[in-house]
Coordinates of C-alpha atoms and ligand atoms in Angstrom, one line a residue:
X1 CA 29.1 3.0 -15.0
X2 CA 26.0 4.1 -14.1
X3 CA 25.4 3.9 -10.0
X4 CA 21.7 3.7 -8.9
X5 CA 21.2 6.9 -7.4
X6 CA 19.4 5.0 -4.0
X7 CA 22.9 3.7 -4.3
X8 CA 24.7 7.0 -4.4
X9 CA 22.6 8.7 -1.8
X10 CA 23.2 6.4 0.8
X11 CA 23.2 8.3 3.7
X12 CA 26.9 8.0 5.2
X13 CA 26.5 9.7 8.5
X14 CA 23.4 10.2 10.6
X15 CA 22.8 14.0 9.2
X16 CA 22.1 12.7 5.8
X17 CA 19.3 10.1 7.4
X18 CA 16.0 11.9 5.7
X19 CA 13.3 12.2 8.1
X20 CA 13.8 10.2 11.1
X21 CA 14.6 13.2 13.3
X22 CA 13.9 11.8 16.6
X23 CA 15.1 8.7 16.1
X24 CA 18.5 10.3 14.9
X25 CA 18.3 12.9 17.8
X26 CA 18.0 10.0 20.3
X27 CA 20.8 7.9 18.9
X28 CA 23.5 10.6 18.5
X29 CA 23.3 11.7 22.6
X30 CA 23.4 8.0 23.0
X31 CA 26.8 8.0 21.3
X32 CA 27.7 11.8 22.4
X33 CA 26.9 10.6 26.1
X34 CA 28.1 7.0 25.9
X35 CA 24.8 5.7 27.2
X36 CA 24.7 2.9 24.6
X37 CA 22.2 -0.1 25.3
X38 CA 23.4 -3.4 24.4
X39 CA 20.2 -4.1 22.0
X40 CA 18.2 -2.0 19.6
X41 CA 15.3 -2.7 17.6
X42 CA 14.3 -0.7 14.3
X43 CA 11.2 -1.7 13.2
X44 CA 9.1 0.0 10.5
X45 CA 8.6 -0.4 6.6
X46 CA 10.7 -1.2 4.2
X47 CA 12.8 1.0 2.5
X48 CA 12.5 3.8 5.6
X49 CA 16.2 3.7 6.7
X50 CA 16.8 1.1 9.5
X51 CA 19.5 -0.6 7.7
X52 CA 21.4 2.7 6.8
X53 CA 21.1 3.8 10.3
X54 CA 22.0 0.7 11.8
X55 CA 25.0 0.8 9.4
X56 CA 26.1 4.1 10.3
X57 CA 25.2 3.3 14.4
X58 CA 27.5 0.9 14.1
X59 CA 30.6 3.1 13.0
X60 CA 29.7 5.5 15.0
X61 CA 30.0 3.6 18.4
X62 CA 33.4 2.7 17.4
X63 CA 34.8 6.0 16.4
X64 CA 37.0 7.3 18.2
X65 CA 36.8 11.1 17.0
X66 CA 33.0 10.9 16.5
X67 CA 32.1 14.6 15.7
X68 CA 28.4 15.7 17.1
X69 CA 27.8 11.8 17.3
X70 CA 28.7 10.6 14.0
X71 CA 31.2 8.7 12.5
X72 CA 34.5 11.1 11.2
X73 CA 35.6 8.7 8.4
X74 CA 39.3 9.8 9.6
X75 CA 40.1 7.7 12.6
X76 CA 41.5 4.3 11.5
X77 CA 38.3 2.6 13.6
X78 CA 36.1 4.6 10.7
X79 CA 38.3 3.6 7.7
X80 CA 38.7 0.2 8.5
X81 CA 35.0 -0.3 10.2
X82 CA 34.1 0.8 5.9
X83 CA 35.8 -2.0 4.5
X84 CA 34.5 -5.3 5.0
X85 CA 35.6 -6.8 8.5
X86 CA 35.0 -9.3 11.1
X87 CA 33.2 -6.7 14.0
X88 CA 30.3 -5.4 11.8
X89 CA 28.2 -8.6 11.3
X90 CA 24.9 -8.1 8.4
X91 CA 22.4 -11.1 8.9
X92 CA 19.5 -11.7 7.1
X93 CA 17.2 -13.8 9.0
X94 CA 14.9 -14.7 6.1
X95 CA 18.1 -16.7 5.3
X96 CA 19.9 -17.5 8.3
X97 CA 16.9 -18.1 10.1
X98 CA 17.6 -21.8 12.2
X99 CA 18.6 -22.4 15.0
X100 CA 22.3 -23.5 14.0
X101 CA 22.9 -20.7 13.0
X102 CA 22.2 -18.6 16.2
X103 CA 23.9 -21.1 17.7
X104 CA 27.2 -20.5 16.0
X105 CA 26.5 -16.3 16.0
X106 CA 26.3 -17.0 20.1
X107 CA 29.7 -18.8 20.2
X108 CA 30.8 -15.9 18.1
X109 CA 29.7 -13.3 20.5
X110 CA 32.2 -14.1 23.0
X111 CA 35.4 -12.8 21.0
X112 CA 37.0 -9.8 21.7
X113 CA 36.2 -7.1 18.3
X114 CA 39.6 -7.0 16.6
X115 CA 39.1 -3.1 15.2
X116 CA 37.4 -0.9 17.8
X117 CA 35.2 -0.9 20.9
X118 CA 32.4 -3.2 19.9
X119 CA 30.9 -5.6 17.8
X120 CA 28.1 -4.9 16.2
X121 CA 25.6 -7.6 14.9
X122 CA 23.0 -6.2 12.7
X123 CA 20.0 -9.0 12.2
X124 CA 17.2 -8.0 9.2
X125 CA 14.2 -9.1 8.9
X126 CA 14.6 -10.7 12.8
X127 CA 10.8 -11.8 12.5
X128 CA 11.5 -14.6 9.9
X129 CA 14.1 -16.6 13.0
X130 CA 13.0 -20.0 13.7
X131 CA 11.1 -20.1 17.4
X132 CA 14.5 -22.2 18.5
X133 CA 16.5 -19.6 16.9
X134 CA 14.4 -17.2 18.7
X135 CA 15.1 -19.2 22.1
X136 CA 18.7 -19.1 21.0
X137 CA 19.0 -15.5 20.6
X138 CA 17.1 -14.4 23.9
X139 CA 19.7 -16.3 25.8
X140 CA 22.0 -14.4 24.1
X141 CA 20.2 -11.1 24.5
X142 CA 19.4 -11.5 28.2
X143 CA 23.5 -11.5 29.2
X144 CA 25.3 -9.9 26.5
X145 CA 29.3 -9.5 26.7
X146 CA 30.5 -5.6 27.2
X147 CA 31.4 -5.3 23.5
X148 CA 28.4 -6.8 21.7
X149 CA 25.5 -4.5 20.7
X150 CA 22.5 -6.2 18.8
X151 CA 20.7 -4.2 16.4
X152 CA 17.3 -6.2 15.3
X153 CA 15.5 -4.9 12.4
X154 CA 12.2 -5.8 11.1
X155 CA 9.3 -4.9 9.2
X156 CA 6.9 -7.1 11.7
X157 CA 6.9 -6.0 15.0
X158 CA 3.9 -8.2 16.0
X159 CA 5.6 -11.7 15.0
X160 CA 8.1 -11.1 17.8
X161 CA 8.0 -12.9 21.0
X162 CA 7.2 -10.3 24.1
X163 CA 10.5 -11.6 25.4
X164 CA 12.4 -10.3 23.0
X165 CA 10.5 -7.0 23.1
X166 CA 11.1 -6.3 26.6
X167 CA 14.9 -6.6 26.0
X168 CA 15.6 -4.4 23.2
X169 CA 15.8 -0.5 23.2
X170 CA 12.6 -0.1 20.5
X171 CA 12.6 2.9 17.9
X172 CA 9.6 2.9 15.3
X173 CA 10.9 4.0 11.9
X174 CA 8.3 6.1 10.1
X175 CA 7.0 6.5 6.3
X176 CA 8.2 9.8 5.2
X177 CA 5.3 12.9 4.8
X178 CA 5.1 13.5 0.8
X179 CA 7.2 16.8 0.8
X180 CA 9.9 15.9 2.8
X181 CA 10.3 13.1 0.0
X182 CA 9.8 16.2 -2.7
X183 CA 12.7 18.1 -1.0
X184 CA 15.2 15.4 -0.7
X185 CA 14.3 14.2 -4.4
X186 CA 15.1 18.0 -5.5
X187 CA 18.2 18.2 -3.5
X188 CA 19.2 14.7 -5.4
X189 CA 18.3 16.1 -9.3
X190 CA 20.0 19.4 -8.2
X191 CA 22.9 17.4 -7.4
X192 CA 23.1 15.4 -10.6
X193 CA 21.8 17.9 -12.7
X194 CA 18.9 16.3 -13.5
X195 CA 15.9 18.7 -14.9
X196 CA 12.6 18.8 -13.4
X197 CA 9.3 20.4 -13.2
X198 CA 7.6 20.9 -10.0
X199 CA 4.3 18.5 -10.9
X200 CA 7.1 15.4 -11.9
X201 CA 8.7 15.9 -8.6
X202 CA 5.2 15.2 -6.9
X203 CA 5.1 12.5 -9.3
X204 CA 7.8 10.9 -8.7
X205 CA 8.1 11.5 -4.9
X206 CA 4.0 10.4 -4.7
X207 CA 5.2 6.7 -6.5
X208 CA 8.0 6.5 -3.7
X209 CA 5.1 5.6 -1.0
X210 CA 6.6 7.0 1.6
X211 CA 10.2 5.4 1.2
X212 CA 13.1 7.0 -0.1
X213 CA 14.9 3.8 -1.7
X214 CA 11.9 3.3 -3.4
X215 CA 11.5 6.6 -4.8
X216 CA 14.4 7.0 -6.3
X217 CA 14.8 3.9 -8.1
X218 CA 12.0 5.3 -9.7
X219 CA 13.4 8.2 -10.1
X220 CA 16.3 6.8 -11.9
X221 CA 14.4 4.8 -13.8
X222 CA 12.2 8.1 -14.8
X223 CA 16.1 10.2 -15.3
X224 CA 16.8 7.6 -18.0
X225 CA 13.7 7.5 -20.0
X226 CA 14.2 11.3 -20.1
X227 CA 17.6 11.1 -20.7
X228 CA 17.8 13.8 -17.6
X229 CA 15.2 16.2 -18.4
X230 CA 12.6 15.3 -16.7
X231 CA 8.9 16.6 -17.7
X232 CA 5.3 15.1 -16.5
X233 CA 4.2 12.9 -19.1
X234 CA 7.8 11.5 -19.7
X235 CA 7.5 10.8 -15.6
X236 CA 3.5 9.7 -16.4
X237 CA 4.6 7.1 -18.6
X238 CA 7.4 5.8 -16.9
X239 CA 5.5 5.3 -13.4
X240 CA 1.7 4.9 -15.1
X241 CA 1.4 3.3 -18.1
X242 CA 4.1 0.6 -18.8
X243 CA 2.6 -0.8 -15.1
X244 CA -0.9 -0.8 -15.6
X245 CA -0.9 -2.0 -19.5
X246 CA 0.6 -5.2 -18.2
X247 CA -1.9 -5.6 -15.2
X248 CA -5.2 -4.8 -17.0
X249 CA -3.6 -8.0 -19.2
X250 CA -3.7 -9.9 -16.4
X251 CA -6.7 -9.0 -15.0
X252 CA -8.3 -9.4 -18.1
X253 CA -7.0 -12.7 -18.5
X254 CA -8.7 -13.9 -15.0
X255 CA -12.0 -12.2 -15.8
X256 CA -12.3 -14.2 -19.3
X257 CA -11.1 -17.4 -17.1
X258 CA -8.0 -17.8 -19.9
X259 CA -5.6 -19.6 -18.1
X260 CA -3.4 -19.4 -21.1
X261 CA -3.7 -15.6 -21.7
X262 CA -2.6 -15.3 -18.2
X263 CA 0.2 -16.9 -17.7
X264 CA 1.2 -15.3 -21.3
X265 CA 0.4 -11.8 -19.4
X266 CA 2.3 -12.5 -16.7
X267 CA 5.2 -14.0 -18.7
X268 CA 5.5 -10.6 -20.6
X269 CA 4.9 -8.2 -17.3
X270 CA 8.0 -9.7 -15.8
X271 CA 9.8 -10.1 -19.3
X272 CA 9.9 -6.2 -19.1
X273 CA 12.1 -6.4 -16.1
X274 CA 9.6 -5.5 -13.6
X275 CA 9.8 -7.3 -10.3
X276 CA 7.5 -10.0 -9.3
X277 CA 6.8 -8.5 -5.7
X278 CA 5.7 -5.5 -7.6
X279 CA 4.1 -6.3 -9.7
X280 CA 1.6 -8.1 -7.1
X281 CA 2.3 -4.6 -5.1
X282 CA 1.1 -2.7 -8.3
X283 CA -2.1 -5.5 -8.2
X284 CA -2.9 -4.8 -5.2
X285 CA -3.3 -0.6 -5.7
X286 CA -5.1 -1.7 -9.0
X287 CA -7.9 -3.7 -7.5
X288 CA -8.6 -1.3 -4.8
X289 CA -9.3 1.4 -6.9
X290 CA -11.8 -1.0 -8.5
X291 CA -13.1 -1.7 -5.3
X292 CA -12.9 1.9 -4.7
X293 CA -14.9 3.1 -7.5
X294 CA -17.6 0.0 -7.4
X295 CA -18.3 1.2 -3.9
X296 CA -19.2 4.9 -5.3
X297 CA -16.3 6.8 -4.6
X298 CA -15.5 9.1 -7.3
X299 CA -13.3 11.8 -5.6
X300 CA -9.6 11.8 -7.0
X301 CA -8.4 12.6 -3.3
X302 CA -9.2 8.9 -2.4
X303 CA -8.7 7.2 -5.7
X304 CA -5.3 6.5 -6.8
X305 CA -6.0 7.3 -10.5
X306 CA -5.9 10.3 -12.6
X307 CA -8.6 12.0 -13.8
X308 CA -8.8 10.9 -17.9
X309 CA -8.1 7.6 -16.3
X310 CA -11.9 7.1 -14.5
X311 CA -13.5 6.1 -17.3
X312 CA -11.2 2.9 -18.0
X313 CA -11.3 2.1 -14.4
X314 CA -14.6 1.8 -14.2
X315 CA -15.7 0.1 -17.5
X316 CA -13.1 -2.4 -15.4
X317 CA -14.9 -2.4 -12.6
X318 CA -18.0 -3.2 -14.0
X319 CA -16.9 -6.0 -15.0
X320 CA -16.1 -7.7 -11.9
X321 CA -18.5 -8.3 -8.7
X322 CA -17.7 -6.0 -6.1
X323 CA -17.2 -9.4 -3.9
X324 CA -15.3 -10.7 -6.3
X325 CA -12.9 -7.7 -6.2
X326 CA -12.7 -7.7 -2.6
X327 CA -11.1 -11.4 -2.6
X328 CA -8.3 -10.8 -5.1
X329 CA -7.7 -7.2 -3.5
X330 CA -7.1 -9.4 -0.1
X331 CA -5.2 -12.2 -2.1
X332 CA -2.8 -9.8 -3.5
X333 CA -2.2 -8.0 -0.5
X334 CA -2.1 -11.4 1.5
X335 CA 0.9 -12.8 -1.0
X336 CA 3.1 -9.3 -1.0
X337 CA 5.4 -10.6 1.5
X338 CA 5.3 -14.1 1.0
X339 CA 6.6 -13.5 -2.1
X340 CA 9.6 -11.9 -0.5
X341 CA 10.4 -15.3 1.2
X342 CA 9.2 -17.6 -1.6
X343 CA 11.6 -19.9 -3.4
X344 CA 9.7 -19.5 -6.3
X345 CA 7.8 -16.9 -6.1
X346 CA 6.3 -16.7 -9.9
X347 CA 4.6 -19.8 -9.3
X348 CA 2.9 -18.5 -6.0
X349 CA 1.9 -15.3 -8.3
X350 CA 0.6 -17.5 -10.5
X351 CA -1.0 -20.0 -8.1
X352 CA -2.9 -17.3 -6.4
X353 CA -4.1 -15.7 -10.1
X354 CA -5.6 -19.2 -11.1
X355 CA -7.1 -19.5 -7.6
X356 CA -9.0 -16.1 -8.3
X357 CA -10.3 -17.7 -11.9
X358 CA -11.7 -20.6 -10.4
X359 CA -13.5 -18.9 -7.8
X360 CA -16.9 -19.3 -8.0
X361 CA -18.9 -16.5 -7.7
X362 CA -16.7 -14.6 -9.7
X363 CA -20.3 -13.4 -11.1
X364 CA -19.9 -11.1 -14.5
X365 CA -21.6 -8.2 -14.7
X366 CA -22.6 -7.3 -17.8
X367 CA -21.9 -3.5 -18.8
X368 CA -25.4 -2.2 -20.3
X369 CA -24.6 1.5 -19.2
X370 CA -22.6 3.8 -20.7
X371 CA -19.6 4.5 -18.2
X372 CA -20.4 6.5 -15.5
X373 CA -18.9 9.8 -15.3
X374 CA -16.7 10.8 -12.3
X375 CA -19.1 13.8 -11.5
X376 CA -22.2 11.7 -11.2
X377 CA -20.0 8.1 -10.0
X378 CA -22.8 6.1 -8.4
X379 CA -22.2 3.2 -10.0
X380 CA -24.6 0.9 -9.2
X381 CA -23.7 -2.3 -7.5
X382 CA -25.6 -5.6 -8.1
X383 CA -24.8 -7.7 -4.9
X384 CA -25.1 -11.4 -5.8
X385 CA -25.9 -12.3 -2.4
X386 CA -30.3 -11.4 -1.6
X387 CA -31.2 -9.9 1.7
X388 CA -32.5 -13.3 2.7
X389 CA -29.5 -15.2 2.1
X390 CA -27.8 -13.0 4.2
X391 CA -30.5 -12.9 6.9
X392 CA -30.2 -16.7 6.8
X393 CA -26.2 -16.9 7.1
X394 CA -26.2 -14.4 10.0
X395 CA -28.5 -16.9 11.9
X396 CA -26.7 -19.6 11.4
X397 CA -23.7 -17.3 12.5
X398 CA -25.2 -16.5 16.0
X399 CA -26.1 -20.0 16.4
X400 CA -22.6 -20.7 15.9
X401 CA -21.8 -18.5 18.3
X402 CA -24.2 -19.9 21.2
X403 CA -22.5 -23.0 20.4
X404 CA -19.1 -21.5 21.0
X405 CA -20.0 -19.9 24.0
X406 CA -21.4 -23.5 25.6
X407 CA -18.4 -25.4 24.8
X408 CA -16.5 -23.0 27.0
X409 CA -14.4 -22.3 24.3
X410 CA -13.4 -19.1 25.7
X411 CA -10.4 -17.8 23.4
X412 CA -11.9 -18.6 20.4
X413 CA -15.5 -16.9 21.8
X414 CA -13.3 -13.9 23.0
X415 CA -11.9 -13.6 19.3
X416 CA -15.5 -14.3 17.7
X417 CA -16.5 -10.9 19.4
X418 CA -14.3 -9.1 16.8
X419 CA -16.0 -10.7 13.7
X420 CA -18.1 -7.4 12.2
X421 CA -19.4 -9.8 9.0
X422 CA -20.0 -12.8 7.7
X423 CA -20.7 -13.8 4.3
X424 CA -21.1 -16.8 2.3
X425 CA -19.9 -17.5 -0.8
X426 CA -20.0 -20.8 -2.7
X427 CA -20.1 -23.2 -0.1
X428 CA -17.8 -21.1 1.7
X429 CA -18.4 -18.8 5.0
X430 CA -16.1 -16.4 4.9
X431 CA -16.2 -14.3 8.2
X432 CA -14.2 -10.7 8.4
X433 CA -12.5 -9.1 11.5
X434 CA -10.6 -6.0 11.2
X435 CA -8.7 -6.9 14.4
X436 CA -5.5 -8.1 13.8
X437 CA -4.8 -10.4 16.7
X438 CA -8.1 -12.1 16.8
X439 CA -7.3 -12.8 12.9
X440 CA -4.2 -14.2 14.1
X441 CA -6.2 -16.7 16.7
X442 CA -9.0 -17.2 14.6
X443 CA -7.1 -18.3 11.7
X444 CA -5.5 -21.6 12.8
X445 CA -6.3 -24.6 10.9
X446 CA -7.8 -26.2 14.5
X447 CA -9.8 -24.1 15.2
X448 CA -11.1 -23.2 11.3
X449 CA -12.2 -27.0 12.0
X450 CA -14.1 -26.6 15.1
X451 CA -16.0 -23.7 13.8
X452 CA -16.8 -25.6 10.5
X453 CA -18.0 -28.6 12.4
X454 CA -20.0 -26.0 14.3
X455 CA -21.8 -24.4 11.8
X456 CA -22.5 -28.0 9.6
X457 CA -24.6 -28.0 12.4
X458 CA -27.0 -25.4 11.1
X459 CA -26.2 -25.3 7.0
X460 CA -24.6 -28.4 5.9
X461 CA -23.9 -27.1 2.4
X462 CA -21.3 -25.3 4.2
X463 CA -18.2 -26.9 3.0
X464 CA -15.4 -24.4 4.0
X465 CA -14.8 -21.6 7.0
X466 CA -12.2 -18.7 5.8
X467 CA -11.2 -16.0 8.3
X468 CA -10.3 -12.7 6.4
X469 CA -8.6 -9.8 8.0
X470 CA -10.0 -6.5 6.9
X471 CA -7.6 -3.6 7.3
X472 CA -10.1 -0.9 7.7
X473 CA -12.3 -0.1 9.6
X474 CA -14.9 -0.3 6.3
X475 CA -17.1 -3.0 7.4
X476 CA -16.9 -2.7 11.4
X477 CA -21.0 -2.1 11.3
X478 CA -22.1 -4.6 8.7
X479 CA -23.1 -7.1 11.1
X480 CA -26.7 -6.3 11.1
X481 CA -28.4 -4.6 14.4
X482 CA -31.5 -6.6 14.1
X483 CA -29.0 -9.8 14.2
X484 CA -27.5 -7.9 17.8
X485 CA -31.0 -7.8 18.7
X486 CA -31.6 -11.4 17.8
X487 CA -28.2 -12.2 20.0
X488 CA -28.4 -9.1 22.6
X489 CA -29.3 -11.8 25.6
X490 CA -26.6 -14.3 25.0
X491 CA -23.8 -12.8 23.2
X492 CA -21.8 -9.8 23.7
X493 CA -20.7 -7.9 20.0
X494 CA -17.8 -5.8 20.6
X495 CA -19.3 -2.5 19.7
Ligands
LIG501 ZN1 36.0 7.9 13.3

């Protein structure tokens, strides 16, 4: 049988963790120096290691030959703490997330462990627990028995509560640097005596994104379409094509509003095996080299594409508004995770494609140009909204503003500071803010309503408010200076 080779690497003791160095470092004098504390918090991306290394932690604390701080696999703590028993506990709290279930973990707590020192109980995803669950578990945390150790591991450090923060011994797990994924990929083919050339390893390594489970299900993936000798356009096609075929379908099917092309497109891109999340992942990278190369950027260092690949990608981006682009880049981003969670998570894939056909100003832009070539990639941008209409919505924006500011609404003012542009589109005012927790504040349905009651004040046609959180720093001085100017006296912009 064939074991997936994320499978068979699995690293068994901390020397075989790739790339966490300091993190590793820290944890075996912990162990070598019995300085343990009695909670931990991995946080970082997915697919970087915490599981693993809270896996092998929790051996290793129990060991009672530990060599150089990590588990011997001799001692009878090691062999039976590898077999499934009652003092290692796994929890997922995207599942387990209520309060009941805390409840009954912090009953649990209280036993003895039956094989070695401690008990170890390992919770994933820790930011999906209830707020009671949460309550739960800080009651826990805050007067631990001797022989529990927590280990809380999550991809969202900012959805935890401070108070669970302040109690937990934090390590940040990092994305791994592009040739320490090359090397580790190499010492795996080498191993399996898989062939490769140098530029497939890149590849390969490049697709990974920084995590090594992910890289090397591709990699297998890659190995089998090869049949193990790997070469760059066998790795090409299995990483490339296959993907982007399927979403250029899909894509294609929104831009000609054909409801029933798309969900035929997205029937068939999962038909082929491909998992939903990424797919919407694979989305995602798609539409923001659109955005990308509507914006003018024609250098392959930025764009995710490869060169023989520009001309396609633009004659696609031409056919979109860049607006347009920018909304269904931030949709599929938005839904990535959600999908993780979702009970049914085709029909929120769906759902969110349909929601990008019927928006409005989708606006078509008809391609009378021949397509632009990469060397000479100003492609020009039509913007659908005029200077005035912009001039106009930025008023009403500061007036909007003042209003804030006299109802004494001070948190919501404070978090207004962030917001570097507004825009309107359809009868909707969409307002950007590339800081993350005034998104958070902003984006409540409350207080969406008192700001649209604010600005029906000044444009009734206004039938909607949507806060949208911009990750870069793109857009941080598109709020006009002539509009500061207009403002300078009575409100404060964050510069
Ligand atoms: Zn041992």
């Amino acid at each position: 049988m064939h074991l997936a080779l994320y499978r068979e690497f699995r690293p068994k003791n901390f020397d075989e963790i790739v790339g966490q160095d300091y993190i590793v470092r820290t944890l075996k004098n912990q162990i070598k120096l019995d300085r343990l504390s009695h909670a931990y918090l991995f946080c970082g991306p997915r697919g970087t290691g915490k599981t693993s290394t809270a896996k092998i932690f929790a051996r290793a604390v129990n060991c009672t030959h530990s060599i150089d701080g990590n588990p011997c696999d001799m001692c009878a703590e090691c062999v039976a703490l590898s077999e499934p028993n009652t003092d290692i506990f796994e929890i997922d709290a995207a599942s387990n997330n209520r309060v009941e279930e805390i409840r009954d973990l912090r009953e649990k707590v209280g036993y003895p462990p039956l094989i070695g020192k401690y008990k170890v109980y390992i919770i994933d995803e820790v930011h999906m627990l209830t707020d009671s669950a949460f309550n739960a578990l800080l009651k826990t945390l805050e007067e631990p028995p001797k022989h529990v150790i927590f280990i809380l591991a999550t991809t969202e450090l900012h959805k935890l509560p401070a108070t669970i923060l302040s109690r937990c011994m934090r390590f940040d797990f990092k994305l791994l640097a592009i040739n320490v994924l090359v090397e580790h990929l190499k010492n795996v083919f080498d191993k399996k005596s898989i062939q490769y050339d140098e530029k497939s390893l890149h590849l390969i390594a490049k697709a990974g994104e920084g995590s090594v489970r992910d890289m090397l299900s591709i990699a297998d993936s890659v190995a089998s379409f090869s049949d193990n000798k790997i070469d760059y356009e066998s790795a090409e096609r299995v990483i490339g094509l296959s993907n982007k075929d399927s979403i250029k379908n899909i894509l294609n099917a929104i831009a000609e509003k054909n409801v029933a092309n798309l969900f035929t497109s997205v029937k068939s891109a999962l038909g082929s095996g491909k998992n939903i999340q990424v797919l919407c992942k694979e989305m995602a990278d798609f539409i923001k080299n659109l955005v990308m190369i509507k914006s003018g950027i024609g250098d392959y260092s930025i764009l995710d594409i490869l060169p023989g690949e520009y001309a396609q990608y633009s004659y696609m981006a031409s056919q979109f508004d860049l607006n347009y682009l920018k909304t269904a880049f931030s949709k599929f981003a938005e839904i990535e995770l959600d999908l993780k969670y979702s009970i049914n998570p085709e029909n929120l894939f769906e759902s969110a494609c349909l929601d990008l056909i019927n928006f409005e100003e989708r606006a078509y832009v008809p391609v009378n140009k021949p397509v632009i070539n990469p060397v000479q990639s100003q492609v020009e941008v039509k913007p659908i909204v005029t200077e005035k209409e912009q001039t106009e919505i930025e008023k009403v924006w500061g007036n909007v503003l003042i209003k804030v500011k006299e109802r004494n609404l001070f948190a919501l003012s404070n978090a207004l500071t962030t917001v570097n542009k507004v825009e309107k589109i359809a009868n909707k005012l969409i307002i950007h803010t590339n800081d993350q927790g005034s998104y958070q504040m902003i984006d409540n349905q409350e207080r969406i309503s008192v700001i649209l009651s604010l600005v029906k004040l000044f444009d009734d046609s206004i039938a909607g408010v949507e806060v949208e959180y911009d990750k870069s720093n793109a857009s941080k001085n598109d709020i006009k200076d002539s509009l500061k100017e207009v403002f300078k006296t009575k409100i404060k912009f964050k510069e």
